[in-house]
Amino acid sequence: MSPSIAVFGAGPGLGQALARRYAQEGWTVWLVGRRPDPLNLLVKELTDGGSRAHALAADLSDLAAIPTLAKRIGPLDAFYYGLSAGGFTSATNLTAEQFDRFVPLAMHTPIALVREFLPAMLDRGDGAILTAQGGSAQRGLPNLSGPGPAIAAQRNYLQSLEGEVAGRGVYVGRLYIGAAIIGSAWHTEQDNYTGPTVDPAYLAEQLWTMHSTRSPSEIKHPAAPAST
């Protein structure tokens, strides 16, 4: 039986690229996102190529629905979580009410998913939890506040989780991205973006390599320049 991964946040860009990368390796892929049509199109692409893939349309901010979703999927060998609420603002203008909008997808949902899927991984002594988020999780930058503090809290949680489960066979891998992902919803909406970009297939390869080698636990793209 092939190993299985759920891609939570299988939208255009990295989520779909990661699904293709794991399908290429013979994994069964569960695609989870809000819009059914893109999910079904990707399922058809993957199954036409001989892979096993399933689509589940779901609102992952609905915590009450996550246990039912987990039962439909069943035990997993790995899952990827790439969702976060967008909408940067300056730290000087950020309000507590605005910040509260970023917390559910940044923290509540991944915690709920870990609670559902981690126990079986620990029982089996093998598994992986993967995530990709913006580089503002690692370092706050002027005018890029809002989601950054929320995903920084997610990073802290995953670091703690890693320390607790690494010795029990579960790998926790984190990728932080300081570039616009080509083809992502955010990138396609920008008319005058002139910053760095990255191919989602490259990032998917990074995550696959991290998982398959179980090292390192965290990567930044672009990589920080070497100190002199």
PDB file of C-alpha atoms in Angstrom:
ATOM      1  CA  MET A   1       0.000   0.000   0.000  1.00  0.00           C
ATOM      2  CA  SER A   2       1.384   3.389  -0.984  1.00  0.00           C
ATOM      3  CA  PRO A   3       2.150   6.009   1.667  1.00  0.00           C
ATOM      4  CA  SER A   4      -0.295   8.894   1.885  1.00  0.00           C
ATOM      5  CA  ILE A   5      -0.031  12.650   2.330  1.00  0.00           C
ATOM      6  CA  ALA A   6      -2.712  15.309   2.735  1.00  0.00           C
ATOM      7  CA  VAL A   7      -2.009  18.724   1.254  1.00  0.00           C
ATOM      8  CA  PHE A   8      -3.987  21.204   3.334  1.00  0.00           C
ATOM      9  CA  GLY A   9      -4.029  24.286   1.158  1.00  0.00           C
ATOM     10  CA  ALA A  10      -3.827  22.715  -2.301  1.00  0.00           C
ATOM     11  CA  GLY A  11      -4.250  25.978  -4.158  1.00  0.00           C
ATOM     12  CA  PRO A  12      -2.301  27.260  -7.146  1.00  0.00           C
ATOM     13  CA  GLY A  13       1.386  27.549  -6.466  1.00  0.00           C
ATOM     14  CA  LEU A  14       3.179  25.478  -3.875  1.00  0.00           C
ATOM     15  CA  GLY A  15       0.271  23.287  -2.719  1.00  0.00           C
ATOM     16  CA  GLN A  16      -0.347  21.898  -6.184  1.00  0.00           C
ATOM     17  CA  ALA A  17       3.367  21.600  -6.931  1.00  0.00           C
ATOM     18  CA  LEU A  18       3.862  19.605  -3.745  1.00  0.00           C
ATOM     19  CA  ALA A  19       0.970  17.302  -4.626  1.00  0.00           C
ATOM     20  CA  ARG A  20       2.575  16.609  -8.002  1.00  0.00           C
ATOM     21  CA  ARG A  21       5.977  15.958  -6.390  1.00  0.00           C
ATOM     22  CA  TYR A  22       4.631  13.380  -3.944  1.00  0.00           C
ATOM     23  CA  ALA A  23       2.456  11.746  -6.602  1.00  0.00           C
ATOM     24  CA  GLN A  24       5.610  11.404  -8.703  1.00  0.00           C
ATOM     25  CA  GLU A  25       7.090   9.333  -5.881  1.00  0.00           C
ATOM     26  CA  GLY A  26       4.078   7.011  -5.774  1.00  0.00           C
ATOM     27  CA  TRP A  27       2.324   8.556  -2.799  1.00  0.00           C
ATOM     28  CA  THR A  28      -1.447   8.696  -2.472  1.00  0.00           C
ATOM     29  CA  VAL A  29      -2.355  12.375  -2.304  1.00  0.00           C
ATOM     30  CA  TRP A  30      -5.326  13.977  -0.568  1.00  0.00           C
ATOM     31  CA  LEU A  31      -6.002  17.509  -1.801  1.00  0.00           C
ATOM     32  CA  VAL A  32      -7.858  19.774   0.614  1.00  0.00           C
ATOM     33  CA  GLY A  33      -8.941  23.331  -0.119  1.00  0.00           C
ATOM     34  CA  ARG A  34     -11.961  25.577  -0.276  1.00  0.00           C
ATOM     35  CA  ARG A  35     -12.704  25.470  -4.009  1.00  0.00           C
ATOM     36  CA  PRO A  36     -13.678  22.063  -5.447  1.00  0.00           C
ATOM     37  CA  ASP A  37     -13.124  22.789  -9.141  1.00  0.00           C
ATOM     38  CA  PRO A  38      -9.315  23.306  -9.021  1.00  0.00           C
ATOM     39  CA  LEU A  39      -8.998  20.310  -6.708  1.00  0.00           C
ATOM     40  CA  ASN A  40     -10.940  18.075  -9.081  1.00  0.00           C
ATOM     41  CA  LEU A  41      -8.891  19.246 -12.056  1.00  0.00           C
ATOM     42  CA  LEU A  42      -5.673  18.348 -10.266  1.00  0.00           C
ATOM     43  CA  VAL A  43      -7.084  14.979  -9.201  1.00  0.00           C
ATOM     44  CA  LYS A  44      -7.873  14.250 -12.846  1.00  0.00           C
ATOM     45  CA  GLU A  45      -4.370  15.288 -13.903  1.00  0.00           C
ATOM     46  CA  LEU A  46      -2.773  13.049 -11.291  1.00  0.00           C
ATOM     47  CA  THR A  47      -5.034  10.037 -11.816  1.00  0.00           C
ATOM     48  CA  ASP A  48      -4.662  10.303 -15.605  1.00  0.00           C
ATOM     49  CA  GLY A  49      -0.932  10.013 -14.962  1.00  0.00           C
ATOM     50  CA  GLY A  50      -1.427   6.834 -12.949  1.00  0.00           C
ATOM     51  CA  SER A  51      -1.328   8.307  -9.444  1.00  0.00           C
ATOM     52  CA  ARG A  52      -3.835   7.910  -6.640  1.00  0.00           C
ATOM     53  CA  ALA A  53      -5.425  11.215  -5.633  1.00  0.00           C
ATOM     54  CA  HIS A  54      -8.558  12.400  -3.867  1.00  0.00           C
ATOM     55  CA  ALA A  55     -10.128  15.837  -3.440  1.00  0.00           C
ATOM     56  CA  LEU A  56     -11.965  17.183  -0.406  1.00  0.00           C
ATOM     57  CA  ALA A  57     -13.409  20.679  -0.429  1.00  0.00           C
ATOM     58  CA  ALA A  58     -13.353  22.069   3.102  1.00  0.00           C
ATOM     59  CA  ASP A  59     -13.193  25.308   5.041  1.00  0.00           C
ATOM     60  CA  LEU A  60     -10.224  24.669   7.302  1.00  0.00           C
ATOM     61  CA  SER A  61     -11.135  27.576   9.533  1.00  0.00           C
ATOM     62  CA  ASP A  62     -14.149  25.519  10.678  1.00  0.00           C
ATOM     63  CA  LEU A  63     -12.520  23.706  13.574  1.00  0.00           C
ATOM     64  CA  ALA A  64     -15.675  21.749  14.419  1.00  0.00           C
ATOM     65  CA  ALA A  65     -15.532  20.069  10.995  1.00  0.00           C
ATOM     66  CA  ILE A  66     -11.890  18.941  11.226  1.00  0.00           C
ATOM     67  CA  PRO A  67     -12.514  15.668  13.140  1.00  0.00           C
ATOM     68  CA  THR A  68     -15.003  14.573  10.453  1.00  0.00           C
ATOM     69  CA  LEU A  69     -12.553  15.580   7.734  1.00  0.00           C
ATOM     70  CA  ALA A  70      -9.806  13.567   9.428  1.00  0.00           C
ATOM     71  CA  LYS A  71     -12.035  10.494   9.604  1.00  0.00           C
ATOM     72  CA  ARG A  72     -12.749  10.738   5.875  1.00  0.00           C
ATOM     73  CA  ILE A  73      -9.035  10.866   5.105  1.00  0.00           C
ATOM     74  CA  GLY A  74      -7.895   8.266   7.619  1.00  0.00           C
ATOM     75  CA  PRO A  75      -4.376   7.803   9.008  1.00  0.00           C
ATOM     76  CA  LEU A  76      -1.646   9.634   7.126  1.00  0.00           C
ATOM     77  CA  ASP A  77       2.062   9.128   6.668  1.00  0.00           C
ATOM     78  CA  ALA A  78       2.507  12.887   6.279  1.00  0.00           C
ATOM     79  CA  PHE A  79       0.611  16.112   5.989  1.00  0.00           C
ATOM     80  CA  TYR A  80       1.464  19.552   4.660  1.00  0.00           C
ATOM     81  CA  TYR A  81      -0.073  22.774   5.923  1.00  0.00           C
ATOM     82  CA  GLY A  82       0.423  25.945   3.915  1.00  0.00           C
ATOM     83  CA  LEU A  83      -2.494  28.183   4.839  1.00  0.00           C
ATOM     84  CA  SER A  84      -2.234  31.596   6.451  1.00  0.00           C
ATOM     85  CA  ALA A  85      -4.436  34.670   6.350  1.00  0.00           C
ATOM     86  CA  GLY A  86      -2.943  37.346   4.099  1.00  0.00           C
ATOM     87  CA  GLY A  87      -3.087  41.113   4.299  1.00  0.00           C
ATOM     88  CA  PHE A  88       0.055  42.850   5.487  1.00  0.00           C
ATOM     89  CA  THR A  89      -0.161  46.072   7.464  1.00  0.00           C
ATOM     90  CA  SER A  90       2.262  48.267   9.344  1.00  0.00           C
ATOM     91  CA  ALA A  91       2.963  47.496  12.966  1.00  0.00           C
ATOM     92  CA  THR A  92       2.060  51.074  13.866  1.00  0.00           C
ATOM     93  CA  ASN A  93      -1.443  50.605  12.431  1.00  0.00           C
ATOM     94  CA  LEU A  94      -2.081  47.010  13.522  1.00  0.00           C
ATOM     95  CA  THR A  95      -4.953  46.624  15.957  1.00  0.00           C
ATOM     96  CA  ALA A  96      -5.738  43.732  18.260  1.00  0.00           C
ATOM     97  CA  GLU A  97      -8.934  43.114  16.308  1.00  0.00           C
ATOM     98  CA  GLN A  98      -7.009  42.891  13.027  1.00  0.00           C
ATOM     99  CA  PHE A  99      -4.466  40.529  14.549  1.00  0.00           C
ATOM    100  CA  ASP A 100      -7.232  38.238  15.761  1.00  0.00           C
ATOM    101  CA  ARG A 101      -8.186  37.619  12.102  1.00  0.00           C
ATOM    102  CA  PHE A 102      -4.816  36.013  11.409  1.00  0.00           C
ATOM    103  CA  VAL A 103      -4.708  33.696  14.408  1.00  0.00           C
ATOM    104  CA  PRO A 104      -7.284  30.989  13.470  1.00  0.00           C
ATOM    105  CA  LEU A 105      -5.587  29.816  10.260  1.00  0.00           C
ATOM    106  CA  ALA A 106      -2.092  30.425  11.616  1.00  0.00           C
ATOM    107  CA  MET A 107      -2.558  28.604  14.917  1.00  0.00           C
ATOM    108  CA  HIS A 108      -5.950  27.053  15.630  1.00  0.00           C
ATOM    109  CA  THR A 109      -6.194  24.993  12.436  1.00  0.00           C
ATOM    110  CA  PRO A 110      -2.680  23.475  12.455  1.00  0.00           C
ATOM    111  CA  ILE A 111      -3.063  22.594  16.137  1.00  0.00           C
ATOM    112  CA  ALA A 112      -6.367  20.869  15.366  1.00  0.00           C
ATOM    113  CA  LEU A 113      -4.799  18.933  12.479  1.00  0.00           C
ATOM    114  CA  VAL A 114      -1.874  17.831  14.620  1.00  0.00           C
ATOM    115  CA  ARG A 115      -4.296  16.619  17.281  1.00  0.00           C
ATOM    116  CA  GLU A 116      -6.088  14.484  14.690  1.00  0.00           C
ATOM    117  CA  PHE A 117      -3.197  12.977  12.745  1.00  0.00           C
ATOM    118  CA  LEU A 118      -0.215  12.905  15.112  1.00  0.00           C
ATOM    119  CA  PRO A 119      -1.398  10.086  17.438  1.00  0.00           C
ATOM    120  CA  ALA A 120      -1.386   7.470  14.659  1.00  0.00           C
ATOM    121  CA  MET A 121       2.061   8.629  13.534  1.00  0.00           C
ATOM    122  CA  LEU A 122       3.388   8.251  17.073  1.00  0.00           C
ATOM    123  CA  ASP A 123       1.795   4.816  17.425  1.00  0.00           C
ATOM    124  CA  ARG A 124       3.467   3.771  14.177  1.00  0.00           C
ATOM    125  CA  GLY A 125       6.777   5.443  15.073  1.00  0.00           C
ATOM    126  CA  ASP A 126       6.942   7.232  11.725  1.00  0.00           C
ATOM    127  CA  GLY A 127       5.432  10.304  10.093  1.00  0.00           C
ATOM    128  CA  ALA A 128       6.009  13.852   8.930  1.00  0.00           C
ATOM    129  CA  ILE A 129       4.409  17.249   9.443  1.00  0.00           C
ATOM    130  CA  LEU A 130       5.440  19.847   6.871  1.00  0.00           C
ATOM    131  CA  THR A 131       4.662  23.528   6.541  1.00  0.00           C
ATOM    132  CA  ALA A 132       5.577  26.484   4.356  1.00  0.00           C
ATOM    133  CA  GLN A 133       4.978  30.074   5.402  1.00  0.00           C
ATOM    134  CA  GLY A 134       6.241  33.567   4.667  1.00  0.00           C
ATOM    135  CA  GLY A 135       9.644  34.712   5.804  1.00  0.00           C
ATOM    136  CA  SER A 136       8.060  37.218   8.187  1.00  0.00           C
ATOM    137  CA  ALA A 137       7.609  34.272  10.562  1.00  0.00           C
ATOM    138  CA  GLN A 138      11.345  34.405  11.164  1.00  0.00           C
ATOM    139  CA  ARG A 139      11.925  38.135  11.194  1.00  0.00           C
ATOM    140  CA  GLY A 140       9.579  41.083  11.394  1.00  0.00           C
ATOM    141  CA  LEU A 141      10.014  43.706   8.690  1.00  0.00           C
ATOM    142  CA  PRO A 142       8.678  47.259   8.405  1.00  0.00           C
ATOM    143  CA  ASN A 143       5.146  47.422   6.969  1.00  0.00           C
ATOM    144  CA  LEU A 144       4.908  43.626   6.831  1.00  0.00           C
ATOM    145  CA  SER A 145       3.168  43.014  10.124  1.00  0.00           C
ATOM    146  CA  GLY A 146      -0.179  41.313  10.693  1.00  0.00           C
ATOM    147  CA  PRO A 147       0.165  37.709   9.557  1.00  0.00           C
ATOM    148  CA  GLY A 148       3.871  37.703  10.485  1.00  0.00           C
ATOM    149  CA  PRO A 149       3.384  37.663  14.266  1.00  0.00           C
ATOM    150  CA  ALA A 150       0.719  34.964  13.907  1.00  0.00           C
ATOM    151  CA  ILE A 151       2.866  32.629  11.809  1.00  0.00           C
ATOM    152  CA  ALA A 152       5.804  33.385  14.122  1.00  0.00           C
ATOM    153  CA  ALA A 153       3.669  31.898  16.881  1.00  0.00           C
ATOM    154  CA  GLN A 154       3.021  28.894  14.626  1.00  0.00           C
ATOM    155  CA  ARG A 155       6.773  28.512  14.140  1.00  0.00           C
ATOM    156  CA  ASN A 156       7.312  28.560  17.904  1.00  0.00           C
ATOM    157  CA  TYR A 157       4.647  25.877  18.344  1.00  0.00           C
ATOM    158  CA  LEU A 158       6.178  23.664  15.650  1.00  0.00           C
ATOM    159  CA  GLN A 159       9.645  24.043  17.133  1.00  0.00           C
ATOM    160  CA  SER A 160       8.286  22.856  20.465  1.00  0.00           C
ATOM    161  CA  LEU A 161       6.451  20.017  18.755  1.00  0.00           C
ATOM    162  CA  GLU A 162       9.609  18.978  16.939  1.00  0.00           C
ATOM    163  CA  GLY A 163      11.483  18.714  20.209  1.00  0.00           C
ATOM    164  CA  GLU A 164       8.813  16.435  21.628  1.00  0.00           C
ATOM    165  CA  VAL A 165       8.294  14.049  18.697  1.00  0.00           C
ATOM    166  CA  ALA A 166      11.620  13.839  16.846  1.00  0.00           C
ATOM    167  CA  GLY A 167      12.796  11.013  19.080  1.00  0.00           C
ATOM    168  CA  ARG A 168       9.537   9.170  18.429  1.00  0.00           C
ATOM    169  CA  GLY A 169       9.914   8.943  14.652  1.00  0.00           C
ATOM    170  CA  VAL A 170       7.963  12.023  13.523  1.00  0.00           C
ATOM    171  CA  TYR A 171       9.728  14.668  11.445  1.00  0.00           C
ATOM    172  CA  VAL A 172       8.581  18.304  11.589  1.00  0.00           C
ATOM    173  CA  GLY A 173       9.874  20.312   8.608  1.00  0.00           C
ATOM    174  CA  ARG A 174       9.434  24.030   8.083  1.00  0.00           C
ATOM    175  CA  LEU A 175      10.093  26.121   4.961  1.00  0.00           C
ATOM    176  CA  TYR A 176      10.035  29.924   5.151  1.00  0.00           C
ATOM    177  CA  ILE A 177       9.813  31.883   1.928  1.00  0.00           C
ATOM    178  CA  GLY A 178      10.916  35.450   1.298  1.00  0.00           C
ATOM    179  CA  ALA A 179       9.812  35.598  -2.330  1.00  0.00           C
ATOM    180  CA  ALA A 180       6.590  35.609  -4.334  1.00  0.00           C
ATOM    181  CA  ILE A 181       5.614  32.113  -5.479  1.00  0.00           C
ATOM    182  CA  ILE A 182       5.024  32.152  -9.226  1.00  0.00           C
ATOM    183  CA  GLY A 183       1.440  31.225 -10.053  1.00  0.00           C
ATOM    184  CA  SER A 184       0.152  31.681  -6.514  1.00  0.00           C
ATOM    185  CA  ALA A 185      -3.033  33.645  -5.967  1.00  0.00           C
ATOM    186  CA  TRP A 186      -1.119  36.500  -4.336  1.00  0.00           C
ATOM    187  CA  HIS A 187       1.440  36.710  -7.151  1.00  0.00           C
ATOM    188  CA  THR A 188      -1.134  36.721  -9.933  1.00  0.00           C
ATOM    189  CA  GLU A 189      -3.016  39.588  -8.267  1.00  0.00           C
ATOM    190  CA  GLN A 190       0.027  41.891  -8.213  1.00  0.00           C
ATOM    191  CA  ASP A 191       0.335  44.253 -11.166  1.00  0.00           C
ATOM    192  CA  ASN A 192       3.568  46.022 -10.272  1.00  0.00           C
ATOM    193  CA  TYR A 193       5.475  43.487  -8.195  1.00  0.00           C
ATOM    194  CA  THR A 194       9.241  43.736  -8.792  1.00  0.00           C
ATOM    195  CA  GLY A 195      10.560  41.686  -5.889  1.00  0.00           C
ATOM    196  CA  PRO A 196      12.108  38.207  -5.918  1.00  0.00           C
ATOM    197  CA  THR A 197      10.106  35.264  -7.243  1.00  0.00           C
ATOM    198  CA  VAL A 198      10.467  31.507  -6.944  1.00  0.00           C
ATOM    199  CA  ASP A 199       9.187  28.529  -8.921  1.00  0.00           C
ATOM    200  CA  PRO A 200       6.793  26.450  -6.782  1.00  0.00           C
ATOM    201  CA  ALA A 201       8.297  23.240  -8.196  1.00  0.00           C
ATOM    202  CA  TYR A 202      11.637  24.277  -6.707  1.00  0.00           C
ATOM    203  CA  LEU A 203      10.061  24.775  -3.292  1.00  0.00           C
ATOM    204  CA  ALA A 204       8.232  21.449  -3.566  1.00  0.00           C
ATOM    205  CA  GLU A 205      11.567  19.769  -4.265  1.00  0.00           C
ATOM    206  CA  GLN A 206      13.011  21.457  -1.178  1.00  0.00           C
ATOM    207  CA  LEU A 207      10.207  20.087   0.986  1.00  0.00           C
ATOM    208  CA  TRP A 208      10.494  16.612  -0.526  1.00  0.00           C
ATOM    209  CA  THR A 209      14.247  16.555   0.103  1.00  0.00           C
ATOM    210  CA  MET A 210      13.811  17.773   3.682  1.00  0.00           C
ATOM    211  CA  HIS A 211      11.231  15.070   4.319  1.00  0.00           C
ATOM    212  CA  SER A 212      13.033  12.214   2.603  1.00  0.00           C
ATOM    213  CA  THR A 213      16.328  13.002   4.359  1.00  0.00           C
ATOM    214  CA  ARG A 214      14.693  14.308   7.548  1.00  0.00           C
ATOM    215  CA  SER A 215      17.135  17.171   7.533  1.00  0.00           C
ATOM    216  CA  PRO A 216      17.273  20.023   8.183  1.00  0.00           C
ATOM    217  CA  SER A 217      14.216  20.852  10.231  1.00  0.00           C
ATOM    218  CA  GLU A 218      14.017  24.372   8.844  1.00  0.00           C
ATOM    219  CA  ILE A 219      15.009  26.096   5.604  1.00  0.00           C
ATOM    220  CA  LYS A 220      14.775  29.699   4.477  1.00  0.00           C
ATOM    221  CA  HIS A 221      14.417  30.744   0.838  1.00  0.00           C
ATOM    222  CA  PRO A 222      16.277  32.684  -0.330  1.00  0.00           C
ATOM    223  CA  ALA A 223      18.983  31.432   1.970  1.00  0.00           C
ATOM    224  CA  ALA A 224      20.598  34.006   4.217  1.00  0.00           C
ATOM    225  CA  PRO A 225      23.949  35.188   2.833  1.00  0.00           C
ATOM    226  CA  ALA A 226      26.976  33.578   4.404  1.00  0.00           C
ATOM    227  CA  SER A 227      28.663  35.713   7.049  1.00  0.00           C
ATOM    228  CA  THR A 228      32.110  37.020   6.221  1.00  0.00           C
TER     229      THR A 228
END
